[in-house]
Every structure is written in structure tokens, then in C-alpha cells.
Short mmCIF file of C-alpha atoms in Angstrom, two decimals:
data_model
loop_
_atom_site.label_atom_id
_atom_site.label_comp_id
_atom_site.label_asym_id
_atom_site.label_seq_id
_atom_site.Cartn_x
_atom_site.Cartn_y
_atom_site.Cartn_z
CA MET M 1 -32.62 -83.33 -171.83
CA THR M 2 -31.51 -80.09 -170.66
CA ALA M 3 -32.63 -77.91 -167.98
CA GLU M 4 -33.08 -75.05 -170.39
CA ALA M 5 -35.58 -77.30 -172.05
CA GLY M 6 -37.69 -77.46 -169.07
CA THR M 7 -37.83 -81.14 -168.54
CA ALA M 8 -39.75 -81.20 -165.16
CA GLY M 9 -41.53 -84.26 -164.57
CA ALA M 10 -39.68 -86.13 -167.65
CA ARG M 11 -39.35 -89.82 -167.52
CA THR M 12 -36.44 -91.27 -169.53
CA THR M 13 -36.90 -95.06 -170.31
CA ALA M 14 -34.80 -97.25 -172.16
CA VAL M 15 -37.46 -97.29 -175.15
CA GLN M 16 -36.87 -93.54 -175.72
CA PRO M 17 -33.48 -93.36 -177.17
CA LEU M 18 -34.52 -96.03 -179.65
CA LEU M 19 -37.67 -94.14 -180.56
CA ASP M 20 -35.74 -90.98 -181.06
CA LEU M 21 -33.54 -92.62 -183.74
CA ALA M 22 -36.31 -94.83 -185.08
CA VAL M 23 -38.78 -91.89 -185.90
CA PRO M 24 -36.38 -89.73 -188.00
CA ALA M 25 -35.12 -92.88 -189.77
CA VAL M 26 -38.43 -93.91 -190.87
CA LEU M 27 -39.46 -90.40 -191.90
CA ALA M 28 -36.22 -89.99 -193.98
CA VAL M 29 -36.95 -93.22 -195.97
CA LEU M 30 -40.40 -92.06 -196.58
CA ALA M 31 -39.24 -88.69 -197.75
CA VAL M 32 -36.65 -90.11 -200.10
CA THR M 33 -39.17 -92.65 -201.45
CA GLN M 34 -41.77 -89.80 -202.17
CA LEU M 35 -39.18 -87.84 -203.92
CA VAL M 36 -37.94 -90.64 -206.14
CA ALA M 37 -41.58 -91.76 -206.94
CA GLU M 38 -43.00 -88.02 -207.76
CA GLN M 39 -39.72 -86.45 -209.26
CA PRO M 40 -40.72 -82.84 -208.26
CA PRO M 41 -38.87 -79.95 -210.28
CA GLY M 42 -35.65 -78.47 -208.87
CA ASP M 43 -32.29 -79.83 -208.13
CA PRO M 44 -32.64 -83.43 -206.82
CA THR M 45 -29.55 -83.45 -204.66
CA LEU M 46 -30.48 -79.73 -202.92
CA LEU M 47 -34.12 -81.18 -202.82
CA THR M 48 -33.13 -84.31 -200.98
CA VAL M 49 -30.71 -82.35 -198.67
CA CYS M 50 -33.65 -80.17 -197.71
CA ALA M 51 -36.03 -83.13 -197.28
CA LEU M 52 -33.46 -84.85 -194.88
CA LEU M 53 -32.76 -81.66 -193.05
CA ALA M 54 -36.68 -81.61 -192.33
CA VAL M 55 -36.56 -85.00 -190.39
CA LEU M 56 -33.12 -86.21 -189.35
CA PRO M 57 -32.70 -83.45 -186.52
CA LEU M 58 -35.62 -85.18 -184.71
CA ALA M 59 -33.13 -87.36 -183.31
CA ALA M 60 -32.12 -84.61 -181.00
CA ARG M 61 -35.52 -82.98 -180.25
CA ARG M 62 -35.57 -84.31 -176.69
CA ARG M 63 -32.29 -82.64 -175.87
CA ALA M 64 -32.80 -79.33 -178.03
CA PRO M 65 -36.51 -78.90 -178.70
CA LEU M 66 -36.38 -75.25 -180.08
CA PRO M 67 -33.17 -75.68 -182.29
CA VAL M 68 -34.71 -78.79 -183.89
CA THR M 69 -37.78 -77.05 -184.51
CA VAL M 70 -35.94 -74.34 -186.45
CA ALA M 71 -33.94 -76.84 -188.46
CA VAL M 72 -37.01 -78.84 -189.35
CA CYS M 73 -39.00 -75.81 -190.38
CA CYS M 74 -36.12 -74.42 -192.45
CA GLY M 75 -35.76 -77.83 -194.37
CA THR M 76 -39.49 -77.89 -194.97
CA VAL M 77 -39.57 -74.30 -196.48
CA GLY M 78 -36.39 -75.02 -198.28
CA GLN M 79 -38.10 -77.91 -200.03
CA VAL M 80 -40.81 -75.36 -201.42
CA LEU M 81 -38.08 -72.92 -202.59
CA VAL M 82 -36.13 -75.43 -204.48
CA THR M 83 -39.36 -76.91 -206.31
CA GLY M 84 -40.78 -73.27 -206.99
CA GLY M 85 -43.82 -73.69 -204.99
CA ALA M 86 -44.43 -77.62 -204.88
CA PRO M 87 -45.68 -78.91 -201.61
CA PRO M 88 -42.89 -80.40 -199.23
CA THR M 89 -42.92 -84.02 -198.45
CA PHE M 90 -45.74 -85.80 -196.34
CA ALA M 91 -42.69 -86.81 -193.94
CA SER M 92 -41.85 -83.25 -193.35
CA PHE M 93 -45.34 -82.39 -192.43
CA VAL M 94 -45.34 -85.16 -189.91
CA ALA M 95 -41.95 -84.05 -188.76
CA VAL M 96 -43.27 -80.40 -187.84
CA MET M 97 -46.29 -82.09 -185.84
CA VAL M 98 -43.52 -84.20 -184.04
CA CYS M 99 -41.80 -80.83 -183.10
CA VAL M 100 -45.04 -79.26 -182.06
CA TYR M 101 -45.68 -82.11 -179.74
CA THR M 102 -42.21 -82.07 -178.16
CA LEU M 103 -42.48 -78.14 -177.66
CA ALA M 104 -45.54 -78.61 -175.80
CA ARG M 105 -44.17 -81.50 -174.07
CA GLU M 106 -40.67 -80.30 -172.93
CA LEU M 107 -40.70 -76.48 -172.80
CA ARG M 108 -41.81 -73.94 -170.35
CA PRO M 109 -44.28 -71.29 -171.47
CA ALA M 110 -41.84 -68.71 -172.69
CA ARG M 111 -39.77 -71.04 -174.85
CA LEU M 112 -42.73 -72.80 -175.92
CA ALA M 113 -44.24 -69.69 -177.34
CA ALA M 114 -41.08 -68.95 -179.30
CA GLY M 115 -41.08 -72.31 -180.70
CA LEU M 116 -44.75 -72.03 -181.86
CA ALA M 117 -44.12 -68.71 -183.39
CA VAL M 118 -41.32 -70.36 -185.50
CA VAL M 119 -43.81 -72.99 -186.58
CA VAL M 120 -46.47 -70.30 -187.55
CA ALA M 121 -44.11 -68.19 -189.38
CA ALA M 122 -42.86 -71.25 -191.40
CA LEU M 123 -46.49 -72.11 -192.16
CA ALA M 124 -47.07 -68.63 -193.40
CA VAL M 125 -43.93 -68.64 -195.62
CA LEU M 126 -45.02 -71.81 -197.21
CA THR M 127 -48.75 -70.57 -197.78
CA LEU M 128 -47.46 -67.30 -199.55
CA LEU M 129 -44.90 -69.50 -201.69
CA GLN M 130 -47.45 -71.93 -202.62
CA ALA M 131 -50.11 -69.21 -203.25
CA SER M 132 -47.69 -67.33 -205.78
CA THR M 133 -47.79 -70.42 -208.04
CA ALA M 134 -51.36 -71.76 -207.54
CA PRO M 135 -54.90 -70.49 -206.37
CA PHE M 136 -54.92 -69.80 -202.83
CA THR M 137 -57.69 -70.82 -200.20
CA PRO M 138 -57.85 -70.00 -196.50
CA PHE M 139 -58.08 -73.93 -195.83
CA GLU M 140 -54.58 -74.36 -196.90
CA PHE M 141 -53.24 -72.44 -193.92
CA VAL M 142 -55.88 -73.63 -191.28
CA TYR M 143 -56.00 -77.47 -191.58
CA PRO M 144 -52.16 -77.75 -190.73
CA LEU M 145 -52.89 -75.41 -187.83
CA VAL M 146 -55.42 -78.04 -186.57
CA TYR M 147 -52.99 -80.91 -186.84
CA PHE M 148 -50.53 -78.78 -185.16
CA GLY M 149 -53.03 -77.81 -182.54
CA LEU M 150 -53.96 -81.60 -182.04
CA ALA M 151 -50.23 -82.30 -181.63
CA GLY M 152 -49.59 -79.50 -179.16
CA GLY M 153 -52.74 -80.42 -177.08
CA LEU M 154 -51.35 -83.96 -176.66
CA GLY M 155 -47.80 -82.78 -175.78
CA ALA M 156 -49.47 -80.46 -173.13
CA PHE M 157 -51.54 -83.27 -171.67
CA VAL M 158 -48.57 -85.71 -171.36
CA ARG M 159 -46.55 -82.86 -169.68
CA GLN M 160 -49.29 -82.10 -167.12
CA ARG M 161 -49.50 -85.93 -166.40
CA ALA M 162 -45.94 -86.20 -165.97
CA LEU M 163 -45.99 -83.14 -163.41
CA ARG M 164 -48.70 -84.65 -161.44
CA LEU M 165 -47.14 -87.91 -161.29
CA SER M 166 -43.86 -86.18 -160.23
CA ALA M 167 -45.72 -84.18 -157.52
CA VAL M 168 -47.21 -87.38 -156.08
CA GLU M 169 -43.94 -89.11 -156.10
CA GLU M 170 -42.25 -86.24 -154.19
CA ARG M 171 -45.22 -86.15 -151.85
CA SER M 172 -44.81 -89.87 -151.23
CA VAL M 173 -41.21 -89.41 -150.54
CA ALA M 174 -41.79 -86.49 -148.20
CA LEU M 175 -44.19 -88.59 -146.32
CA GLU M 176 -42.06 -91.46 -146.01
CA ALA M 177 -39.25 -89.46 -144.72
CA GLU M 178 -41.57 -87.53 -142.23
CA LEU M 179 -42.76 -91.09 -141.12
CA GLN M 180 -39.02 -92.10 -140.77
CA ARG M 181 -38.31 -89.09 -138.67
CA GLU M 182 -41.24 -89.75 -136.36
CA SER M 183 -40.17 -93.33 -135.95
CA GLU M 184 -36.74 -92.36 -135.14
CA LEU M 185 -37.89 -89.70 -132.58
CA ALA M 186 -40.37 -92.39 -131.09
CA ALA M 187 -37.64 -94.91 -130.64
CA ALA M 188 -35.47 -92.09 -129.20
CA GLU M 189 -38.05 -91.31 -126.69
CA GLU M 190 -38.65 -95.06 -125.86
CA ARG M 191 -34.96 -95.47 -125.42
CA SER M 192 -34.69 -92.78 -123.18
CA ARG M 193 -37.53 -93.86 -120.98
CA ILE M 194 -36.13 -97.43 -120.94
CA ALA M 195 -32.73 -96.07 -119.85
CA ARG M 196 -34.35 -94.16 -116.79
CA GLU M 197 -36.11 -97.44 -115.82
CA LEU M 198 -32.88 -99.38 -116.13
CA HIS M 199 -31.09 -96.97 -114.05
CA ASP M 200 -33.78 -97.45 -111.12
CA VAL M 201 -33.22 -101.32 -111.55
CA VAL M 202 -29.40 -100.84 -111.27
CA ALA M 203 -29.51 -98.32 -108.34
CA HIS M 204 -31.85 -100.97 -106.42
CA GLY M 205 -29.35 -103.71 -107.25
CA MET M 206 -26.37 -101.66 -105.79
CA SER M 207 -28.36 -100.79 -102.74
CA LEU M 208 -29.19 -104.40 -102.16
CA MET M 209 -25.38 -105.41 -102.61
CA VAL M 210 -24.36 -103.03 -100.09
CA VAL M 211 -27.05 -104.39 -97.56
CA GLN M 212 -25.92 -107.89 -98.36
CA ALA M 213 -22.18 -107.15 -98.03
CA GLU M 214 -22.80 -105.46 -94.52
CA ALA M 215 -24.73 -108.42 -93.41
CA ALA M 216 -22.05 -110.77 -94.72
CA GLU M 217 -19.21 -108.48 -92.97
CA GLU M 218 -21.13 -108.85 -89.66
CA LEU M 219 -21.57 -112.70 -90.05
CA LEU M 220 -17.77 -113.08 -90.75
CA THR M 221 -16.79 -112.11 -87.35
CA ARG M 222 -19.50 -114.29 -85.73
CA SER M 223 -20.18 -117.00 -88.04
CA PRO M 224 -17.87 -117.49 -91.18
CA GLU M 225 -20.02 -120.36 -92.42
CA ALA M 226 -23.28 -118.34 -92.28
CA ALA M 227 -21.59 -115.42 -94.42
CA ALA M 228 -21.51 -117.70 -97.40
CA GLU M 229 -25.02 -117.13 -98.45
CA PRO M 230 -25.00 -113.21 -98.22
CA LEU M 231 -21.74 -113.39 -100.31
CA ARG M 232 -23.25 -115.60 -102.91
CA ARG M 233 -26.33 -113.26 -103.20
CA VAL M 234 -23.73 -110.15 -103.50
CA GLN M 235 -21.93 -112.20 -106.35
CA GLU M 236 -25.39 -112.86 -108.11
CA THR M 237 -26.43 -109.37 -107.82
CA GLY M 238 -23.36 -107.93 -109.04
CA ARG M 239 -23.58 -109.98 -112.16
CA GLN M 240 -27.09 -109.15 -112.86
CA GLY M 241 -26.28 -105.35 -112.17
CA LEU M 242 -23.27 -105.47 -114.35
CA ALA M 243 -25.36 -106.98 -117.15
CA GLU M 244 -27.94 -104.14 -116.73
CA MET M 245 -25.31 -101.50 -116.62
CA ARG M 246 -24.09 -102.59 -120.07
CA ARG M 247 -27.79 -102.37 -121.31
CA LEU M 248 -28.02 -99.02 -119.73
CA LEU M 249 -24.88 -97.63 -121.32
CA GLY M 250 -26.19 -99.09 -124.64
CA VAL M 251 -29.49 -96.96 -124.50
CA LEU M 252 -28.56 -93.89 -122.48
CA ARG M 253 -29.18 -90.62 -123.83
CA THR M 254 -28.10 -86.98 -122.93
CA GLU M 255 -31.94 -86.17 -121.87
CA GLY M 256 -33.10 -87.86 -118.74
CA GLY M 257 -35.76 -87.43 -116.00
CA PRO M 258 -35.48 -87.39 -112.29
CA PRO M 259 -34.84 -90.76 -110.77
CA SER M 260 -37.60 -92.88 -109.47
CA THR M 261 -38.03 -94.02 -105.89
CA ALA M 262 -40.78 -96.33 -106.50
CA PRO M 263 -39.91 -100.08 -107.05
CA GLN M 264 -39.85 -101.08 -110.96
CA PRO M 265 -42.78 -103.38 -111.82
CA SER M 266 -42.07 -107.05 -112.67
CA LEU M 267 -44.33 -109.87 -113.91
CA ARG M 268 -45.49 -110.38 -110.29
CA ARG M 269 -47.56 -107.62 -110.76
CA LEU M 270 -49.12 -108.93 -114.00
CA PRO M 271 -52.55 -109.68 -112.09
CA ASP M 272 -52.89 -105.94 -111.33
CA LEU M 273 -52.30 -105.02 -114.82
CA VAL M 274 -55.08 -107.55 -115.86
CA ARG M 275 -57.34 -106.16 -113.34
CA GLU M 276 -56.73 -102.60 -114.72
CA ALA M 277 -57.59 -103.67 -118.17
CA ALA M 278 -60.76 -105.31 -116.94
CA ASP M 279 -61.76 -102.13 -115.10
CA ALA M 280 -61.31 -100.42 -118.43
CA GLY M 281 -63.65 -102.95 -119.99
CA LEU M 282 -61.23 -105.43 -121.57
CA PRO M 283 -61.30 -109.02 -119.99
CA VAL M 284 -57.89 -110.44 -120.21
CA GLU M 285 -57.21 -114.04 -120.05
CA VAL M 286 -53.60 -115.12 -118.75
CA VAL M 287 -52.02 -118.45 -119.89
CA VAL M 288 -48.59 -119.54 -118.42
CA GLU M 289 -46.72 -122.41 -119.96
CA GLY M 290 -43.80 -124.10 -118.73
CA GLU M 291 -42.39 -123.86 -115.56
CA GLN M 292 -41.84 -120.34 -114.20
CA ALA M 293 -38.30 -119.44 -113.30
CA GLU M 294 -36.71 -116.52 -111.63
CA LEU M 295 -35.59 -113.91 -114.03
CA SER M 296 -33.41 -110.84 -113.59
CA PRO M 297 -35.05 -107.60 -112.63
CA GLY M 298 -34.42 -106.14 -116.04
CA LEU M 299 -35.86 -109.01 -117.76
CA GLU M 300 -38.87 -109.05 -115.54
CA LEU M 301 -39.28 -105.19 -116.11
CA ALA M 302 -39.10 -105.64 -119.86
CA ALA M 303 -41.49 -108.42 -120.02
CA TYR M 304 -43.91 -106.62 -117.87
CA ARG M 305 -43.60 -103.50 -120.08
CA ILE M 306 -44.05 -105.57 -123.42
CA VAL M 307 -47.45 -107.00 -122.04
CA GLN M 308 -48.57 -103.51 -120.64
CA GLU M 309 -47.79 -101.59 -123.89
CA ALA M 310 -49.55 -104.49 -125.79
CA LEU M 311 -52.63 -104.30 -123.87
CA THR M 312 -52.73 -100.49 -123.87
CA ASN M 313 -52.35 -100.53 -127.69
CA THR M 314 -55.52 -103.09 -127.65
CA ARG M 315 -57.54 -100.55 -125.42
CA ARG M 316 -56.56 -97.44 -127.49
CA HIS M 317 -56.95 -98.68 -131.06
CA ALA M 318 -58.70 -102.04 -131.26
CA HIS M 319 -62.28 -101.92 -129.64
CA ALA M 320 -61.52 -105.29 -128.80
CA SER M 321 -64.04 -107.37 -126.58
CA ARG M 322 -61.39 -109.64 -125.07
CA ALA M 323 -57.43 -110.21 -125.10
CA CYS M 324 -55.18 -113.05 -124.18
CA VAL M 325 -51.79 -112.83 -122.61
CA ARG M 326 -49.68 -115.93 -123.03
CA LEU M 327 -46.32 -116.44 -121.25
CA GLY M 328 -44.08 -119.28 -122.36
CA TYR M 329 -41.16 -120.33 -120.14
CA THR M 330 -38.31 -122.39 -121.78
CA ALA M 331 -34.92 -123.20 -120.59
CA ASP M 332 -33.34 -120.51 -122.55
CA ALA M 333 -36.17 -117.78 -123.21
CA LEU M 334 -39.44 -116.19 -122.35
CA GLY M 335 -42.05 -116.19 -124.96
CA ILE M 336 -44.69 -113.43 -124.82
CA GLU M 337 -47.86 -113.38 -126.94
CA VAL M 338 -50.71 -110.79 -126.47
CA THR M 339 -53.70 -111.29 -128.95
CA ASP M 340 -57.04 -109.62 -129.06
CA ASP M 341 -60.27 -109.74 -131.16
CA GLY M 342 -60.39 -106.26 -132.38
CA ARG M 343 -60.24 -104.66 -135.72
CA VAL M 344 -57.19 -103.73 -137.57
CA ALA M 345 -57.23 -100.30 -139.29
CA PRO M 346 -55.56 -100.00 -142.74
CA GLY M 347 -51.67 -99.26 -142.03
CA GLY M 348 -51.70 -101.35 -138.71
CA ARG M 349 -51.28 -99.85 -135.30
CA GLU M 350 -47.92 -98.47 -135.44
CA GLY M 351 -47.39 -96.21 -132.45
CA HIS M 352 -45.03 -95.42 -129.50
CA GLY M 353 -46.11 -98.47 -127.71
CA LEU M 354 -45.11 -100.88 -130.52
CA VAL M 355 -41.81 -98.98 -131.05
CA GLY M 356 -41.12 -99.50 -127.20
CA ILE M 357 -41.96 -103.23 -127.45
CA ARG M 358 -39.37 -103.51 -130.43
CA GLU M 359 -36.79 -101.39 -128.46
CA ARG M 360 -37.24 -103.59 -125.23
CA ALA M 361 -36.89 -106.85 -127.01
CA ALA M 362 -33.90 -105.69 -128.96
CA LEU M 363 -32.21 -104.71 -125.76
CA TYR M 364 -32.15 -107.92 -124.38
CA GLY M 365 -31.15 -109.71 -127.58
CA GLY M 366 -34.63 -110.86 -128.46
CA THR M 367 -37.18 -110.51 -131.09
CA SER M 368 -40.67 -108.84 -131.62
CA HIS M 369 -43.49 -109.01 -134.10
CA ALA M 370 -46.73 -107.13 -134.41
CA GLY M 371 -49.46 -107.45 -137.03
CA PRO M 372 -52.79 -108.78 -137.94
CA ARG M 373 -53.86 -112.33 -137.09
CA GLU M 374 -55.69 -114.80 -139.42
CA GLY M 375 -59.38 -114.78 -138.40
CA GLY M 376 -59.16 -111.31 -137.25
CA GLY M 377 -57.68 -109.26 -134.18
CA PHE M 378 -54.14 -108.31 -133.58
CA ARG M 379 -51.01 -110.27 -132.38
CA VAL M 380 -48.09 -108.95 -130.49
CA THR M 381 -45.27 -111.44 -129.98
CA ALA M 382 -41.75 -111.18 -128.04
CA VAL M 383 -39.01 -113.58 -127.41
CA LEU M 384 -36.48 -112.55 -124.81
CA PRO M 385 -33.46 -114.68 -124.02
CA ARG M 386 -33.01 -115.56 -120.32
CA GLY M 387 -29.20 -115.77 -120.61
CA GLU M 388 -27.04 -112.58 -119.99
CA ARG M 389 -25.63 -111.15 -123.06
CA PRO M 390 -21.83 -110.59 -123.06
#
């Protein structure tokens, strides 16, 4: 189908090529059968050629609607000329109807008007030729126009429907692209915020290393044995700082904010977070499973922020009456689950908070999931490995 044919909104399927060949083939068989059965006057060979010219070009009707219409009309008029006024075959009449349908289905208004003008002109010539050999009645001119009008109306309807479907599809694609851009922007914002927080964690760790190293230096001159503990802490803090630095470099962006001098929160401040939620009208139950173990500052911060963002999401969107925070400590991971009994709107509760949860979990090599839970409410889960990633 060419651009000239105005194929906006067309849908090509595997069936269409078969139909494009089957329709003219069937009409050709019908035309030849009618000629053999009726044996109209005139040269049989020339009449057969005209009859086939009126149907076989339909195989190319989608690619070249206007030229095919001209060929079909010429073949139809040619039959009347050869027979000296006898009507063309029924297959030729059907072929003209198919052409009118295709014109309305495929062409823009200007070329559609040209195609319809060809059809009307051919019909007028046929009427005049037949009127020269038989009594003429207006009905002979009007009734083909009615059938052609129905065929054209059907073609126009199909075209408009295809255009509407195409417009809906384009809007859907544009909306999906916009949502993707918003998601990427939200992820970038969260990564920038996480990077700034990790910067504060690393800076605090480096400051602690300096203090511990100075203490160890002083002890080395007075009590070398006592200096072992500060040196061990320097080593441990250095390893943690190196791991946090790797994460910082992985998410750092050009944009940034002023460094914060306030200490970064950890799970030790979880009771404060629960109290804030209760003051806002959301009672929160905290359940701790397993033996609590010391985590790196960055991991503590990530866990705290995940719980904070999940509870914020509940307060803003769920209209829940209660929530539950469950922390599960194992030998190699920290599991976090935040559930509520609120309602879930269609499309979920995707937002910057849930994007931040995904980013923080991925930063530590973990996984996260957010979605409705059975029986109602919403669930946010995350698993954070406790080991340092290489």
C-alpha cells in the first residue's frame, strides 16, 4: 500500500494477500461461466478479455486503488461496446462495488473524489449505451448508485474505525513513553538523593577513622597492647567506608546538594518513625524476627529509608487503619516487610517512594517488591544482603 494511496490507519494481515488474490480469481470464474452460459453477441475472445480486465486488476486494488478502478471501469464499458449494448457480467458489477469500497477505505478525499468521478462517468456511459438499444428508465442509472453508495459508506466506516484505533494506539504509546520518562526521572532523583546520603555516611566514617587513628598513635607510645583495639576499629571502619565509597561512585550524579552535618538515621531510630506515624493517625506494629546484628551504617540507612518510604506511601495513598513493619534477621540478609490494610487504587501506588525503595535495595545487591496482598491492603518487601559486595 503506497503513501499516495493514503493508507493511514491501514492494518495489513496475513489474510489480506490471500483475499486480494481470491476475490478476482472467483469473479473471473463467475464472469467466464456467465459468458459461456449466456453466449452474448460480439467477438467471444474480445468479450472474454474485457470481462477479465474488469475483475483481475482487483488483485492490486490495495496498492493502486485509483488505477485499478480505471481498469475495471474500462473493462466493464468495453463489454457493452463489444456486445452492442448488452449488460456486462454480474462479476463486473461486483468488481466496481469492490473498487468503490477500496477507494473509500484507502484514499484521501481529493483522490477519492477523482476515483468516484471515474465510476460515475463509467456508469453514465453504460446507461447511454444501453439506452441506445433498449427503452431507458431512470431506475437503471439510480439503482447501481445505491449499491455503490453502500459500498463506499462501508469503506469510509472501516477507514474511520482504523484511524480511531491508530490514534488510540499512538496515544497509548505516547503515554507509555511519558510514564517511562517520569520513572527514569524519579529514579535519577532518588539516586542523587541516595548518593548525597551515602556521601554523609562516608564522611562520618572517615572522620571516625581519623579520631581512632590518632587515639591509636597516642596509645602506641604509652601502651602498644592497648593500641590494638583502636587499630582494629580503624581497619573495620575503613572496609565499611570503602564499600560505601563504591556504592557512592555507582550512583553519584553531577547534580548535588549541600552536605548535611546531621547524623544519618538508622534502624535505632525506628521507634521515632513509628511514633511519627502514630501521631499522623497510623498505628504501626513492629515485629523483629531473628537475632539482631550490627549492620554497616549504609545498610542501616537503606533499611531505615525503605521502612520510612513504605510508611509514607501508606499514609499518603492507602487510607489504612493500621500497618505492620516486620524485620527478619538471618545470617546473610536483612528482610523487611511493611504491610497495611488500606485500599489499592487501580494501577497500584507507583511513585517516587517505591522507586526509591527499588533503588536502595538494588544498591546493596538486594531485591524488592511492592503490590497488593491477598485479603486486601498493600505489601512492600525488601531483602538486603548483609555481606559487602565486591
